JSON list of C-alpha atoms in Angstrom, two decimals:
[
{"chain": "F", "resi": 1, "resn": "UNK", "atom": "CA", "xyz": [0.00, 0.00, 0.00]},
{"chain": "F", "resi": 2, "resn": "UNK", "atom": "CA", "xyz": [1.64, 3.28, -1.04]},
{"chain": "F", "resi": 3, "resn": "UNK", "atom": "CA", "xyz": [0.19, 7.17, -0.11]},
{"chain": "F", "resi": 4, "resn": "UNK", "atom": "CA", "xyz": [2.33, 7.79, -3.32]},
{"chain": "F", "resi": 5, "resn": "UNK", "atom": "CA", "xyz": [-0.60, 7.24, -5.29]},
{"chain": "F", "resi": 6, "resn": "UNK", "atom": "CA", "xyz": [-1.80, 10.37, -3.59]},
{"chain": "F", "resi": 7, "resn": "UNK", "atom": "CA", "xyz": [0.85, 12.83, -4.68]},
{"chain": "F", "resi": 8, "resn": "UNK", "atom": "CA", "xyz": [1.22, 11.23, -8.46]},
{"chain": "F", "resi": 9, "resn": "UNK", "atom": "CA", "xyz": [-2.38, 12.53, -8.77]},
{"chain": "F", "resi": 10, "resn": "UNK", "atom": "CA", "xyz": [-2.18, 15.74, -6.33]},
{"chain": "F", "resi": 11, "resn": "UNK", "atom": "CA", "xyz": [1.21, 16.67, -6.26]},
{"chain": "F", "resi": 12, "resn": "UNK", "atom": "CA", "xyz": [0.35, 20.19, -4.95]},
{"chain": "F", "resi": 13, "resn": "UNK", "atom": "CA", "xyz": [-0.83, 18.15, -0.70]},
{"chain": "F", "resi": 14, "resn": "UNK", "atom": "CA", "xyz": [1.68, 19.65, 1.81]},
{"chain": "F", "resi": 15, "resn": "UNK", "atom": "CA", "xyz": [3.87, 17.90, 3.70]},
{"chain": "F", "resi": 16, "resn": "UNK", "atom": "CA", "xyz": [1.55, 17.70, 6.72]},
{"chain": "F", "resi": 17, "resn": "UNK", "atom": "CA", "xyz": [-0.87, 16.28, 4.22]},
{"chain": "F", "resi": 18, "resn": "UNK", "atom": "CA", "xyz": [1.03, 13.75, 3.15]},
{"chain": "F", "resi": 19, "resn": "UNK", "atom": "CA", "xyz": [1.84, 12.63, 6.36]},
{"chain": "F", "resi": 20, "resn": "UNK", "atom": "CA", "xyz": [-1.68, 12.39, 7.20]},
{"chain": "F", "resi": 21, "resn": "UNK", "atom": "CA", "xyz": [-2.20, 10.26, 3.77]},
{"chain": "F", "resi": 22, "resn": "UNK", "atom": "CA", "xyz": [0.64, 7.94, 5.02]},
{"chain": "F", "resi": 23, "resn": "UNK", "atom": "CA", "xyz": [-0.87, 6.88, 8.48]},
{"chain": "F", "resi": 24, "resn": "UNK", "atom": "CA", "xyz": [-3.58, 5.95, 7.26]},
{"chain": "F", "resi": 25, "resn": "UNK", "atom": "CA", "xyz": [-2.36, 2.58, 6.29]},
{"chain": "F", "resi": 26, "resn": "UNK", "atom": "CA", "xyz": [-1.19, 1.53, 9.71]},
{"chain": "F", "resi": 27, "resn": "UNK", "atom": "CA", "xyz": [-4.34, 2.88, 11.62]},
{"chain": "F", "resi": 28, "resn": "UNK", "atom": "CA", "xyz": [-6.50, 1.48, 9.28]},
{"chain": "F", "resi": 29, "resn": "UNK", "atom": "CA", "xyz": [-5.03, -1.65, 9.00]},
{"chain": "F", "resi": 30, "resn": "UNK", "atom": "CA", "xyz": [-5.05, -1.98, 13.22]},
{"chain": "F", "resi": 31, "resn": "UNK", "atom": "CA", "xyz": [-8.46, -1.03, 13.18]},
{"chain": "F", "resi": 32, "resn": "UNK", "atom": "CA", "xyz": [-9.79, -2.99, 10.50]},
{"chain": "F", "resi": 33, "resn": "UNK", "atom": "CA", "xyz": [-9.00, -5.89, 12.84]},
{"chain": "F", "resi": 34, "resn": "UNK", "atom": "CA", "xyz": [-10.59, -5.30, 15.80]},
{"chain": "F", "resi": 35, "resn": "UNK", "atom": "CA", "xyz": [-13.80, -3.59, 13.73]},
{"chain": "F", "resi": 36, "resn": "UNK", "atom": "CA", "xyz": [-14.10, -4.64, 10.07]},
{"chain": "F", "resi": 37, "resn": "UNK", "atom": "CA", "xyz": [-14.67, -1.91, 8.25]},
{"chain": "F", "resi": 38, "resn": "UNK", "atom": "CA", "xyz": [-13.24, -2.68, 5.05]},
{"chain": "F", "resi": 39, "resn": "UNK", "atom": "CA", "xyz": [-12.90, -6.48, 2.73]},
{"chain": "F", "resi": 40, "resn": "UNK", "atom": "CA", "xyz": [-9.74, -8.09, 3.58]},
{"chain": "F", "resi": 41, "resn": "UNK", "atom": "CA", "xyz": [-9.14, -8.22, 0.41]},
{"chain": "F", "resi": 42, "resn": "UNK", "atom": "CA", "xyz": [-9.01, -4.58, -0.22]},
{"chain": "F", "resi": 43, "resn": "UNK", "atom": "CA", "xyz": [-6.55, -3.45, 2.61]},
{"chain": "F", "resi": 44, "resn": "UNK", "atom": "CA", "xyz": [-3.82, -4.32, 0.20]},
{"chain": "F", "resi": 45, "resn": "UNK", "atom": "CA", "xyz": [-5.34, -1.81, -2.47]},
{"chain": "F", "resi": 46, "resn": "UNK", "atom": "CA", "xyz": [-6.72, 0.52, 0.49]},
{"chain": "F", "resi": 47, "resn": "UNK", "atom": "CA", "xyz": [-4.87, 3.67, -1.31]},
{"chain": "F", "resi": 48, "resn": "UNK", "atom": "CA", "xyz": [-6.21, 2.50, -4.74]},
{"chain": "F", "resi": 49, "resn": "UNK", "atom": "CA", "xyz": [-10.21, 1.38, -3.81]},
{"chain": "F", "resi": 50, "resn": "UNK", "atom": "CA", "xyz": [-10.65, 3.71, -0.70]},
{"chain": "F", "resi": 51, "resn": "UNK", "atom": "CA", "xyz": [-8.56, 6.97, -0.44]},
{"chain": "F", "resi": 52, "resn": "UNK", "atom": "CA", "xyz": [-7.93, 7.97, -3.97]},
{"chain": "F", "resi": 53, "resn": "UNK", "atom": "CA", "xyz": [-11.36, 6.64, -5.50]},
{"chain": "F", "resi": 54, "resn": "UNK", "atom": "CA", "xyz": [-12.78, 9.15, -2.16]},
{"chain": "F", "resi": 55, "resn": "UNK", "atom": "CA", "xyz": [-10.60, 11.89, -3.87]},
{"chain": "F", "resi": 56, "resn": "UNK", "atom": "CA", "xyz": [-12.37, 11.13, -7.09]},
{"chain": "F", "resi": 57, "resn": "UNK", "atom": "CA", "xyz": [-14.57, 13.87, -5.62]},
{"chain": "F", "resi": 58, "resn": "UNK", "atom": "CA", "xyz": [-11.58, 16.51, -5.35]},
{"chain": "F", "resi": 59, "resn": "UNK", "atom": "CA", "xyz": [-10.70, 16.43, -9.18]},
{"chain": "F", "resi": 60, "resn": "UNK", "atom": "CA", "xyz": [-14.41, 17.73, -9.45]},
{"chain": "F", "resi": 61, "resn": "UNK", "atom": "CA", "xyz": [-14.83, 20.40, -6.85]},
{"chain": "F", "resi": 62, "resn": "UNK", "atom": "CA", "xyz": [-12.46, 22.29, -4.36]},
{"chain": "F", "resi": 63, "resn": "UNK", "atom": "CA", "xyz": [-14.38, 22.82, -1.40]},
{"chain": "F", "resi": 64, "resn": "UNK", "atom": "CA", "xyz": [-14.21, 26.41, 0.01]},
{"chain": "F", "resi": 65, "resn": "UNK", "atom": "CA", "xyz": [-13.08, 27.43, 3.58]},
{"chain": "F", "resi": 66, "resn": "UNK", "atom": "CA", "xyz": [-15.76, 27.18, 5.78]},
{"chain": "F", "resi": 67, "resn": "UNK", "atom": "CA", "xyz": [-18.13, 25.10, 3.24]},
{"chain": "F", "resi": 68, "resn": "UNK", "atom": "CA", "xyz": [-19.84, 22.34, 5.12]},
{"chain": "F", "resi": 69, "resn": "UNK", "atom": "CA", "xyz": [-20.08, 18.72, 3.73]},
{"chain": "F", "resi": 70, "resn": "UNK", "atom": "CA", "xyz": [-21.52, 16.36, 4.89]},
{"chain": "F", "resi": 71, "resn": "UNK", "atom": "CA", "xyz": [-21.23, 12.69, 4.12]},
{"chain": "F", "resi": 72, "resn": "UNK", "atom": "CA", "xyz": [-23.83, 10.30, 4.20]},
{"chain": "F", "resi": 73, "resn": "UNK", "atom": "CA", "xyz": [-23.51, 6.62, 5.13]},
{"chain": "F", "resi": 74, "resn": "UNK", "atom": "CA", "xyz": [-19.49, 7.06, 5.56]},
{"chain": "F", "resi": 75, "resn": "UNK", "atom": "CA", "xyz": [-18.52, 3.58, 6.82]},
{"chain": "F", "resi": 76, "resn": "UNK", "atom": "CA", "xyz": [-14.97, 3.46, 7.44]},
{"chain": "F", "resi": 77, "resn": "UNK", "atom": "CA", "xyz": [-14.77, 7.31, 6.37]},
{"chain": "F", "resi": 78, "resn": "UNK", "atom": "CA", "xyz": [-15.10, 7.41, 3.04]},
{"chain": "F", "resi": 79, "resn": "UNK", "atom": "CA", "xyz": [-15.13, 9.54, 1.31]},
{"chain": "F", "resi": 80, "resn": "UNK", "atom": "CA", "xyz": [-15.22, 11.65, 4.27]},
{"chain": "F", "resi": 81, "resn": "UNK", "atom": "CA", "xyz": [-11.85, 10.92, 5.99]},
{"chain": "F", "resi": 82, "resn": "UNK", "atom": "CA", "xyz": [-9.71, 11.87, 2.57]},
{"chain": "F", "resi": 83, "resn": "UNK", "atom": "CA", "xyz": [-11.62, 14.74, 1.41]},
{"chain": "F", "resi": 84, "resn": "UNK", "atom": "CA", "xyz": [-10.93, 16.17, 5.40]},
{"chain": "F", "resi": 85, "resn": "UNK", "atom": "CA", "xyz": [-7.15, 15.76, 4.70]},
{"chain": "F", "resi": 86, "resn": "UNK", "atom": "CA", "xyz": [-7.49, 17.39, 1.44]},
{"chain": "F", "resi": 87, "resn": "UNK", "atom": "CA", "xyz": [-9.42, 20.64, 2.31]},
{"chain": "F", "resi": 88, "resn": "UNK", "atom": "CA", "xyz": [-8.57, 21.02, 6.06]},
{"chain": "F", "resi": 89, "resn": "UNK", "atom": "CA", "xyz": [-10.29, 24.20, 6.06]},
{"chain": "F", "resi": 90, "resn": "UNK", "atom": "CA", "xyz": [-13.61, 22.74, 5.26]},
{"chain": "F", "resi": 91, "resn": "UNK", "atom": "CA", "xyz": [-16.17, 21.63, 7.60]},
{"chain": "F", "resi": 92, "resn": "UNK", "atom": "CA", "xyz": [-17.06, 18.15, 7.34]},
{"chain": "F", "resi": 93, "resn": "UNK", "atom": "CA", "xyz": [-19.80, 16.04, 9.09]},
{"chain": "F", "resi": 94, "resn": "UNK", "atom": "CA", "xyz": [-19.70, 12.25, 9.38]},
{"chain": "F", "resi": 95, "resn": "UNK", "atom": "CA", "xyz": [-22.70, 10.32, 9.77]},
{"chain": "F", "resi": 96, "resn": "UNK", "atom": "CA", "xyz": [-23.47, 6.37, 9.88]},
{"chain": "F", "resi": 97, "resn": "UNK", "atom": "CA", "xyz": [-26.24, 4.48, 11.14]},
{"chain": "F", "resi": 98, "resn": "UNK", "atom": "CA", "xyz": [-23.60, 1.54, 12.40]},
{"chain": "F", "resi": 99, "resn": "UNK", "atom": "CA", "xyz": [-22.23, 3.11, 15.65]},
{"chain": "F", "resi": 100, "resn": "UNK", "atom": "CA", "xyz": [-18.65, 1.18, 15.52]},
{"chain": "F", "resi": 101, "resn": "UNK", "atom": "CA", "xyz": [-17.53, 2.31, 12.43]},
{"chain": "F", "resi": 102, "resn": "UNK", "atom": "CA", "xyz": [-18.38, 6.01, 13.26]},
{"chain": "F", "resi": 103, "resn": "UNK", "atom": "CA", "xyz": [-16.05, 4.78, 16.32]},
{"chain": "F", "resi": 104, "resn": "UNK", "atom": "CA", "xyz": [-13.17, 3.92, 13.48]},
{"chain": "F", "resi": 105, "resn": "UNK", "atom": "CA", "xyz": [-13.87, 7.02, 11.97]},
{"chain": "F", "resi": 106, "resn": "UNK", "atom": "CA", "xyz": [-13.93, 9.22, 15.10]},
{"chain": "F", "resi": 107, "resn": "UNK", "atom": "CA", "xyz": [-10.37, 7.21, 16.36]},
{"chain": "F", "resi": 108, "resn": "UNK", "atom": "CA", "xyz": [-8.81, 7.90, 12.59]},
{"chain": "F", "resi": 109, "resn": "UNK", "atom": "CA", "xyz": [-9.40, 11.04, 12.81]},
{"chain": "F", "resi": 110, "resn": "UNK", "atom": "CA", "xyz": [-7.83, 11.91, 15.90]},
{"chain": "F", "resi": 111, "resn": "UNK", "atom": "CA", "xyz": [-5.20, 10.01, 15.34]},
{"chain": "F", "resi": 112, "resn": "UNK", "atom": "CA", "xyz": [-4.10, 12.06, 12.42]},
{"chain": "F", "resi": 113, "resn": "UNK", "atom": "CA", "xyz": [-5.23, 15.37, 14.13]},
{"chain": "F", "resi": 114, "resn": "UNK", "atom": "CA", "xyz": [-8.24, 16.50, 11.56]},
{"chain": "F", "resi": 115, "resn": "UNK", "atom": "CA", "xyz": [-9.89, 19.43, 13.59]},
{"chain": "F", "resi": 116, "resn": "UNK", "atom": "CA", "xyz": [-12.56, 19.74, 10.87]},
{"chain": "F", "resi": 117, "resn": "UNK", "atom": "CA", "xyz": [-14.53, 16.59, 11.31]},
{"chain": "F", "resi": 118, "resn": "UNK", "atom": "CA", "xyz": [-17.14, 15.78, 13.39]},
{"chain": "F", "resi": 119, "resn": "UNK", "atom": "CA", "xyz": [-18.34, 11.85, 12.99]},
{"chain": "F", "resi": 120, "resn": "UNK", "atom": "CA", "xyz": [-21.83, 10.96, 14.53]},
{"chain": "F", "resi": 121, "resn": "UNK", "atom": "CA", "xyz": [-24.02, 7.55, 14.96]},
{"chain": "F", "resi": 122, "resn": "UNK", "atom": "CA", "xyz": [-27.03, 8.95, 13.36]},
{"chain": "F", "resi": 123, "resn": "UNK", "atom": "CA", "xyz": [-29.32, 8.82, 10.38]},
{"chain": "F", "resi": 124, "resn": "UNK", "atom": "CA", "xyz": [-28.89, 11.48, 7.69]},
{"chain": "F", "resi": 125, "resn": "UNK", "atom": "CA", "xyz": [-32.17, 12.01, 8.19]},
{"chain": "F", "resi": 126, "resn": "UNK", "atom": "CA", "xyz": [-32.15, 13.15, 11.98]},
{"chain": "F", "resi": 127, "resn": "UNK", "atom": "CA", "xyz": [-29.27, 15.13, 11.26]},
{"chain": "F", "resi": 128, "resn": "UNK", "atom": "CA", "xyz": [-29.99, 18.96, 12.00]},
{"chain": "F", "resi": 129, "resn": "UNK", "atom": "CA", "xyz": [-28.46, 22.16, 10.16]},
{"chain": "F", "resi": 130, "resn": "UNK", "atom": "CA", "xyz": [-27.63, 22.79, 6.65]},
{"chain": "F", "resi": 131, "resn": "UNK", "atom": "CA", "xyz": [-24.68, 22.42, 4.16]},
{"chain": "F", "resi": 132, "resn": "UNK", "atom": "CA", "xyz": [-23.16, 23.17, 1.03]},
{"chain": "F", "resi": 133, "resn": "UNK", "atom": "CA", "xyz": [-22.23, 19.78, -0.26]},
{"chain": "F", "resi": 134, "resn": "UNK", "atom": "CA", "xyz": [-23.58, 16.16, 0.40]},
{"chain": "F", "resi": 135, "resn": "UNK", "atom": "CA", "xyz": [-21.02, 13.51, -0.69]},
{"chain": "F", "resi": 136, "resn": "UNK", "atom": "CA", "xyz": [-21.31, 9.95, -0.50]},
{"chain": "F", "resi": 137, "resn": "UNK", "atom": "CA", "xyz": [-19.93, 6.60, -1.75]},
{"chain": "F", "resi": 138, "resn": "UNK", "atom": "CA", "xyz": [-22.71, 4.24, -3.22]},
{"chain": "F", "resi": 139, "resn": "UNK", "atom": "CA", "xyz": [-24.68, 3.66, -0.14]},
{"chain": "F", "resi": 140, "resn": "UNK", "atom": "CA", "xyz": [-27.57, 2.76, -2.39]},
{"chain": "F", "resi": 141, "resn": "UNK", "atom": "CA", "xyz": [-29.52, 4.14, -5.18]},
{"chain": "F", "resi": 142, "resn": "UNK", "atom": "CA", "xyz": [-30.00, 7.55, -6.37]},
{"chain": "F", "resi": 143, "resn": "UNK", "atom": "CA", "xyz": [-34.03, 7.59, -6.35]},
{"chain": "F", "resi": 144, "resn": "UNK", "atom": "CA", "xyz": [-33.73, 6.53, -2.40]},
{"chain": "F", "resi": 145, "resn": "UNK", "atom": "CA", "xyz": [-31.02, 8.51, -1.34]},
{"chain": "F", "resi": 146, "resn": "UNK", "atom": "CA", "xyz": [-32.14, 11.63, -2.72]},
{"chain": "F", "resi": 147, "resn": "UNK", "atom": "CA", "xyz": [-35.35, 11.92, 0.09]},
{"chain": "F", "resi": 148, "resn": "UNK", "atom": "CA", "xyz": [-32.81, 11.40, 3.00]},
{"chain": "F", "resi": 149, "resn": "UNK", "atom": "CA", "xyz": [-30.71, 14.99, 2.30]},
{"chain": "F", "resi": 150, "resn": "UNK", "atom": "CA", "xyz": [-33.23, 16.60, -0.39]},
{"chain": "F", "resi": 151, "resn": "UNK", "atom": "CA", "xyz": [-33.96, 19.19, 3.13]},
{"chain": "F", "resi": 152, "resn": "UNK", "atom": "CA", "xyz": [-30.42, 19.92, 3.94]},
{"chain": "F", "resi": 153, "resn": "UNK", "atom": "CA", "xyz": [-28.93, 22.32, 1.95]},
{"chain": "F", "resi": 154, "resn": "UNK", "atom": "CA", "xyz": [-27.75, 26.17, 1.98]},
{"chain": "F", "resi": 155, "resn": "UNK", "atom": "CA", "xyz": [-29.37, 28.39, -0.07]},
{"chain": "F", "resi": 156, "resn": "UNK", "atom": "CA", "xyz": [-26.82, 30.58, -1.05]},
{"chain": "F", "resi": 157, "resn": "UNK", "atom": "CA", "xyz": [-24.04, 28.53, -3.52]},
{"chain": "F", "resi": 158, "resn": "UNK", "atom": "CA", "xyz": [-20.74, 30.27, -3.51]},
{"chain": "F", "resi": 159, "resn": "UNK", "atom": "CA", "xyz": [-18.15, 27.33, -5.31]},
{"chain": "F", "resi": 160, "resn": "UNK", "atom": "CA", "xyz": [-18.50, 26.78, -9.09]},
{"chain": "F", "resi": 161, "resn": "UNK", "atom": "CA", "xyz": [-21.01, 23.59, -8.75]},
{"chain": "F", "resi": 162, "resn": "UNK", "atom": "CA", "xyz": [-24.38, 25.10, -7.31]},
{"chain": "F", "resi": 163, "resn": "UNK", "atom": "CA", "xyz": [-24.62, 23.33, -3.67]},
{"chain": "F", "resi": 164, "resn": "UNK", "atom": "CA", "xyz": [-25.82, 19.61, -3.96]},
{"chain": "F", "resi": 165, "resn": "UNK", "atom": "CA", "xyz": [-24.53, 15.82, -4.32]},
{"chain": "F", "resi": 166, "resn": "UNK", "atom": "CA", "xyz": [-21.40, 14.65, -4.89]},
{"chain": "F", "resi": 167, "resn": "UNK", "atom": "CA", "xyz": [-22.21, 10.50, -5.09]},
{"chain": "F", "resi": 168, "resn": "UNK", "atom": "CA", "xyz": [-19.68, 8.03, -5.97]},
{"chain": "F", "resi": 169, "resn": "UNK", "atom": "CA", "xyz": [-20.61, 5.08, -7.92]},
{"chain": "F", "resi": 170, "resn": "UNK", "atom": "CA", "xyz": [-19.89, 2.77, -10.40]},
{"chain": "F", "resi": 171, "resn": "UNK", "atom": "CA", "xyz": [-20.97, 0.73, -13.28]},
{"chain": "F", "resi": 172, "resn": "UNK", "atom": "CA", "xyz": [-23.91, 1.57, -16.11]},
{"chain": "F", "resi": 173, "resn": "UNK", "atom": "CA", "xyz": [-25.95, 3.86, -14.41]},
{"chain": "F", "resi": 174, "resn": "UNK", "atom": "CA", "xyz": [-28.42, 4.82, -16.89]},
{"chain": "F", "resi": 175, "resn": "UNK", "atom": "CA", "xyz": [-31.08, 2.92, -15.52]},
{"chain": "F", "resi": 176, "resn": "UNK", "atom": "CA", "xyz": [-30.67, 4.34, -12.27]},
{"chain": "F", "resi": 177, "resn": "UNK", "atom": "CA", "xyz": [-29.98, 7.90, -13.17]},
{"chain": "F", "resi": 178, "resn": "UNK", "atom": "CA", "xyz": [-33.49, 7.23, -15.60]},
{"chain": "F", "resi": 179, "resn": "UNK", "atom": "CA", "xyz": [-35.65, 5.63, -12.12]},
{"chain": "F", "resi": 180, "resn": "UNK", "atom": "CA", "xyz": [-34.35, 8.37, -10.09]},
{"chain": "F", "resi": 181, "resn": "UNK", "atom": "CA", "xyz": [-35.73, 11.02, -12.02]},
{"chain": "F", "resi": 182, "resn": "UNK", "atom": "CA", "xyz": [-32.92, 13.27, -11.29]},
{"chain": "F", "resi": 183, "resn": "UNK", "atom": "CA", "xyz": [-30.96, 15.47, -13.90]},
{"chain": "F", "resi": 184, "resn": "UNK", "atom": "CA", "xyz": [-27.17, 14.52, -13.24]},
{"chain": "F", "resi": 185, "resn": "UNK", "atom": "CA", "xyz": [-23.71, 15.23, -14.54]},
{"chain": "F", "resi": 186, "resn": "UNK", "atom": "CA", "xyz": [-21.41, 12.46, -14.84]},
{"chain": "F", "resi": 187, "resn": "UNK", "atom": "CA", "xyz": [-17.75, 12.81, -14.05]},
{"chain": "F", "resi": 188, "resn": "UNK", "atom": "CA", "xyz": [-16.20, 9.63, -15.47]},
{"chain": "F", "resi": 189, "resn": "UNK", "atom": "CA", "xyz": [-12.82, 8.93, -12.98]},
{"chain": "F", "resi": 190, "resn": "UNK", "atom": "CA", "xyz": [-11.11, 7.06, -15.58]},
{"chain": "F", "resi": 191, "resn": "UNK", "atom": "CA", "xyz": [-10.25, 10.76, -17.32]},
{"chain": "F", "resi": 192, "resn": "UNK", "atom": "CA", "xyz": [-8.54, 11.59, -14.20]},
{"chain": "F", "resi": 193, "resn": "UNK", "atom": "CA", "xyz": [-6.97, 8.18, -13.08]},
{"chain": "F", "resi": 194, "resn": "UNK", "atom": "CA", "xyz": [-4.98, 5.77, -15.12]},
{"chain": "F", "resi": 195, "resn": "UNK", "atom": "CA", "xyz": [-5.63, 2.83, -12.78]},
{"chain": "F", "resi": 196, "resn": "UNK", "atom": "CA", "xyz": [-7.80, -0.08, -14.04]},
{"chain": "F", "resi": 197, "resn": "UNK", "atom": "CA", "xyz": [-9.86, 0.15, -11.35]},
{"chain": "F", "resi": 198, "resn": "UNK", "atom": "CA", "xyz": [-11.54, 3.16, -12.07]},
{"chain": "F", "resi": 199, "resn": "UNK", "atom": "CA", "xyz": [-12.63, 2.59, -15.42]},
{"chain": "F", "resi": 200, "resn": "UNK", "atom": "CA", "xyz": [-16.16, 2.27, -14.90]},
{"chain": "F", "resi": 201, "resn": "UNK", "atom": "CA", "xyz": [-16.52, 4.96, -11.83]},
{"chain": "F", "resi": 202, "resn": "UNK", "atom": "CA", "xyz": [-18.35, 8.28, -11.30]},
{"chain": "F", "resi": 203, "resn": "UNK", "atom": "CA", "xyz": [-18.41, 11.03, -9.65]},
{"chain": "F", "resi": 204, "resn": "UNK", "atom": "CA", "xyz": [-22.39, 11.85, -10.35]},
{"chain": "F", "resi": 205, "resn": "UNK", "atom": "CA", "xyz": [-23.16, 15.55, -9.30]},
{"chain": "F", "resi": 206, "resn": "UNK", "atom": "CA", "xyz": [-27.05, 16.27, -8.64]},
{"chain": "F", "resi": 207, "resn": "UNK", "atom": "CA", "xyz": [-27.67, 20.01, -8.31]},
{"chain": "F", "resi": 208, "resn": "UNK", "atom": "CA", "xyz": [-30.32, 20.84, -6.06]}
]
């Protein structure tokens, strides 16, 4: 596993950054086995299939100082945890439903000393305030996530995406973009990435 992959693709991260990018591996790997929060089988790739498919997001939209995210359904702290490291100066709001891996999240975090995330056991739903961005990895589809944060969002848009969704998914979506009902703009990740992996994944953007 090798942060590396992080500065091929964002060369302009700070050392601190990087540093942060770096433990990752070892805190995720410890806590992985006591709470499994990621497949076995992708610890090995956990730069390739976690942390730079969450920064997927980033080669769409820079998030603003003092924007607030907030990321549905996180898991492990995806995309969450990355995105964090990459725009310290951004607000960003964990939430899961699964109260030990908001416990990973909340223990990552500290560990690597992000003062701009707050992690919470909650449904999105029962989550009060508003923010500029929701961002989430494929927690399920489009035409059922979209009543969960539809409510949450600031009225006034001030990056150059109009506030709204930021979802990560992959595979043919047409069918679910079509049942959803949504208009969406489709960032294709293999036009940022080289890696085989992200040939077939989006970043789909859903202006509210």
């Amino acid at each position: 596993m090798d942060a590396g992959l992080i500065t091929k693709y964002f060369p302009e991260v700070t050392n601190q950054q990087q540093d942060q990018f770096n433990q990752l591996s070892e805190l995720y790997n410890y806590w992985n086995q006591q709470i499994n929060v990621i497949s076995r089988k992708d610890m090995d790739s956990l730069y390739e299939r976690h942390v730079l498919h969450s920064l997927g997001i980033a080669k769409v939209m820079s998030f603003l100082p003092g924007e607030h995210v907030l990321d549905v359904g996180t898991g492990g702290g995806f995309p969450g945890v990355p995105l964090a490291i990459m725009f310290p100066e951004t607000d960003f709001h964990l939430v899961d439903s699964i109260g030990k891996k908001i416990k990973v999240v909340s223990e990552v975090a500290s560990a690597v000393g992000l003062k701009n995330l707050k992690a919470t056991h909650s449904r999105a739903e029962q989550i009060p305030g508003k923010f500029d961005f929701v961002v989430s990895r494929a927690v399920t589809q489009l035409k059922d996530f979209y009543p969960w944060v539809k409510g949450k969002f600031n009225k006034d848009s001030k990056n150059i995406l109009t506030n709204g969704i930021l979802y990560l998914k992959g595979g043919d979506l047409k069918q679910e973009i079509a049942e959803s009902g949504l208009a969406v703009q489709q960032y294709f990740l293999k036009n940022y990435f080289e890696e085989e992996f992200f040939e077939t994944k989006q970043v789909i953007y859903v202006k509210i």
